[in-house]
Amino acid sequence: RWNSDNGDFPDGTYEISVVAIDDEGNRSAPAVITVVLDNVDDEAPVVVWYDTVADGIVISGTTYRLKAVGTDNVSITDFELRINSSLIGTYDPTSSSPQAPEYPYTFSYDWDISSVLDGDYVLQLVGIDGAGNRSEPAIATVTVSNTN
């Protein structure tokens, strides 16, 4: 496997030729391979709710920490959080989660639930990579219950 920064080469088909030369200057016949270069990142990230968030849970209190993890073939540059379809904000990912090493990008948000009405809330989180690819939303419906 050969990895290279291919920014200087446009997409296309290339032939790579390798010749071995020994200490006496003898040359082997060239070995030629054909490679296809595709610099386009068209793979979307994957994001899942993690730890404290699960579909159907009932939460109460003043603050509830939302956690999620994500992965991408290159990197996740942003997480976009929506609650009941309203954009709450766009957040930078944090470092990797030792509990979920297969998901190197983490999201954490402290949701102030002291000021929201009791009821069901749909949480949606989307990961966005540097090429603008968007993950399928991680969705969970939670119930806030602060009234006794």
Tab-separated table of C-alpha atoms in Angstrom:
chain	number	residue	atom	x	y	z
A	1	ARG	CA	0.000	0.000	0.000
A	2	TRP	CA	1.322	3.407	-0.938
A	3	ASN	CA	0.030	6.631	0.598
A	4	SER	CA	0.864	10.038	-0.784
A	5	ASP	CA	-0.373	13.594	-0.718
A	6	ASN	CA	-1.850	13.631	-4.208
A	7	GLY	CA	-2.750	17.310	-4.295
A	8	ASP	CA	-0.287	17.987	-7.105
A	9	PHE	CA	-1.806	15.382	-9.418
A	10	PRO	CA	-5.260	15.728	-10.973
A	11	ASP	CA	-7.653	12.799	-10.937
A	12	GLY	CA	-6.954	10.297	-13.676
A	13	THR	CA	-5.180	7.094	-14.635
A	14	TYR	CA	-1.404	6.913	-14.225
A	15	GLU	CA	1.275	4.340	-14.969
A	16	ILE	CA	4.001	3.941	-12.358
A	17	SER	CA	7.222	2.304	-13.477
A	18	VAL	CA	9.861	0.943	-11.100
A	19	VAL	CA	13.368	-0.177	-12.063
A	20	ALA	CA	15.813	-1.852	-9.650
A	21	ILE	CA	19.518	-0.973	-9.964
A	22	ASP	CA	22.189	-3.031	-8.189
A	23	ASP	CA	25.607	-1.879	-6.965
A	24	GLU	CA	27.202	-2.653	-10.360
A	25	GLY	CA	24.656	-0.546	-12.232
A	26	ASN	CA	22.686	-3.472	-13.660
A	27	ARG	CA	19.077	-2.539	-14.278
A	28	SER	CA	16.036	-4.757	-14.056
A	29	ALA	CA	13.251	-4.722	-16.553
A	30	PRO	CA	10.698	-2.088	-15.578
A	31	ALA	CA	7.751	-3.213	-13.500
A	32	VAL	CA	4.719	-1.163	-14.473
A	33	ILE	CA	1.436	-0.807	-12.640
A	34	THR	CA	-1.582	1.296	-13.494
A	35	VAL	CA	-3.251	3.324	-10.745
A	36	VAL	CA	-6.394	5.414	-10.724
A	37	LEU	CA	-6.172	8.591	-8.670
A	38	ASP	CA	-9.380	9.897	-7.115
A	39	ASN	CA	-8.862	12.891	-4.811
A	40	VAL	CA	-12.562	13.401	-4.128
A	41	ASP	CA	-13.755	12.620	-0.598
A	42	ASP	CA	-17.329	11.496	-1.103
A	43	GLU	CA	-17.620	9.295	1.987
A	44	ALA	CA	-19.949	10.667	4.666
A	45	PRO	CA	-19.122	10.433	8.370
A	46	VAL	CA	-20.963	8.095	10.730
A	47	VAL	CA	-22.333	9.464	14.021
A	48	VAL	CA	-24.025	7.620	16.891
A	49	TRP	CA	-25.383	8.726	20.258
A	50	TYR	CA	-23.237	7.406	23.047
A	51	ASP	CA	-23.390	6.707	26.769
A	52	THR	CA	-26.082	9.048	28.137
A	53	VAL	CA	-28.411	9.288	25.133
A	54	ALA	CA	-30.785	6.509	24.096
A	55	ASP	CA	-34.103	6.534	22.318
A	56	GLY	CA	-37.030	6.542	24.758
A	57	ILE	CA	-35.228	7.540	27.954
A	58	VAL	CA	-36.777	9.881	30.535
A	59	ILE	CA	-34.513	12.643	31.843
A	60	SER	CA	-34.887	15.181	34.625
A	61	GLY	CA	-32.843	17.749	36.475
A	62	THR	CA	-31.293	21.023	35.448
A	63	THR	CA	-28.613	19.962	32.946
A	64	TYR	CA	-28.322	16.839	30.859
A	65	ARG	CA	-25.100	15.944	29.053
A	66	LEU	CA	-25.591	14.784	25.465
A	67	LYS	CA	-22.750	12.597	24.161
A	68	ALA	CA	-22.049	11.179	20.730
A	69	VAL	CA	-19.145	9.708	18.814
A	70	GLY	CA	-18.297	9.736	15.125
A	71	THR	CA	-15.912	8.408	12.530
A	72	ASP	CA	-14.935	9.376	8.978
A	73	ASN	CA	-12.443	8.259	6.352
A	74	VAL	CA	-10.649	11.630	6.671
A	75	SER	CA	-11.955	13.688	9.621
A	76	ILE	CA	-15.048	15.219	11.143
A	77	THR	CA	-14.752	18.988	11.324
A	78	ASP	CA	-18.153	19.864	12.835
A	79	PHE	CA	-21.133	18.427	14.659
A	80	GLU	CA	-24.533	20.038	14.057
A	81	LEU	CA	-27.100	19.660	16.864
A	82	ARG	CA	-30.855	20.060	16.396
A	83	ILE	CA	-33.572	19.671	19.006
A	84	ASN	CA	-37.103	19.328	17.614
A	85	SER	CA	-35.701	20.390	14.206
A	86	SER	CA	-34.382	23.723	15.572
A	87	LEU	CA	-30.676	24.274	15.039
A	88	ILE	CA	-29.036	24.616	18.453
A	89	GLY	CA	-25.531	25.100	17.095
A	90	THR	CA	-22.493	23.764	15.288
A	91	TYR	CA	-19.695	22.447	17.473
A	92	ASP	CA	-16.082	21.361	17.010
A	93	PRO	CA	-15.333	17.718	17.752
A	94	THR	CA	-13.140	16.868	20.711
A	95	SER	CA	-10.400	14.282	21.005
A	96	SER	CA	-10.902	10.566	20.775
A	97	SER	CA	-12.899	8.573	23.255
A	98	PRO	CA	-10.896	5.856	25.038
A	99	GLN	CA	-14.179	3.979	25.591
A	100	ALA	CA	-14.912	3.882	21.840
A	101	PRO	CA	-11.565	3.925	19.955
A	102	GLU	CA	-13.249	2.981	16.662
A	103	TYR	CA	-14.970	6.399	16.826
A	104	PRO	CA	-12.152	8.968	17.059
A	105	TYR	CA	-14.337	12.106	17.173
A	106	THR	CA	-16.494	12.941	20.178
A	107	PHE	CA	-19.303	15.382	20.849
A	108	SER	CA	-20.512	16.612	24.223
A	109	TYR	CA	-23.142	19.246	25.002
A	110	ASP	CA	-24.678	20.252	28.330
A	111	TRP	CA	-28.378	20.790	27.611
A	112	ASP	CA	-30.119	23.098	30.103
A	113	ILE	CA	-33.403	21.246	30.615
A	114	SER	CA	-34.491	23.378	33.587
A	115	SER	CA	-36.074	25.870	31.223
A	116	VAL	CA	-37.833	23.495	28.813
A	117	LEU	CA	-41.375	22.194	29.140
A	118	ASP	CA	-41.949	18.589	30.089
A	119	GLY	CA	-42.499	16.388	27.058
A	120	ASP	CA	-40.815	14.594	24.198
A	121	TYR	CA	-37.826	16.077	22.389
A	122	VAL	CA	-36.231	14.747	19.203
A	123	LEU	CA	-32.428	15.054	19.292
A	124	GLN	CA	-30.609	15.023	15.955
A	125	LEU	CA	-26.863	15.150	15.507
A	126	VAL	CA	-25.060	15.280	12.147
A	127	GLY	CA	-21.321	14.977	11.569
A	128	ILE	CA	-19.776	17.071	8.794
A	129	ASP	CA	-16.363	16.383	7.257
A	130	GLY	CA	-13.927	18.775	5.597
A	131	ALA	CA	-15.358	18.032	2.125
A	132	GLY	CA	-18.859	19.005	3.309
A	133	ASN	CA	-20.184	15.437	3.418
A	134	ARG	CA	-22.937	15.089	6.018
A	135	SER	CA	-23.688	11.974	8.030
A	136	GLU	CA	-27.125	10.509	8.391
A	137	PRO	CA	-28.503	12.086	11.558
A	138	ALA	CA	-28.156	10.209	14.822
A	139	ILE	CA	-31.707	10.494	16.203
A	140	ALA	CA	-33.064	9.864	19.679
A	141	THR	CA	-36.366	10.886	21.238
A	142	VAL	CA	-36.080	11.668	24.944
A	143	THR	CA	-38.714	12.715	27.444
A	144	VAL	CA	-38.042	15.599	29.831
A	145	SER	CA	-39.920	15.122	33.109
A	146	ASN	CA	-39.172	17.788	35.695
A	147	THR	CA	-42.670	18.161	37.158
A	148	ASN	CA	-43.538	15.996	40.158
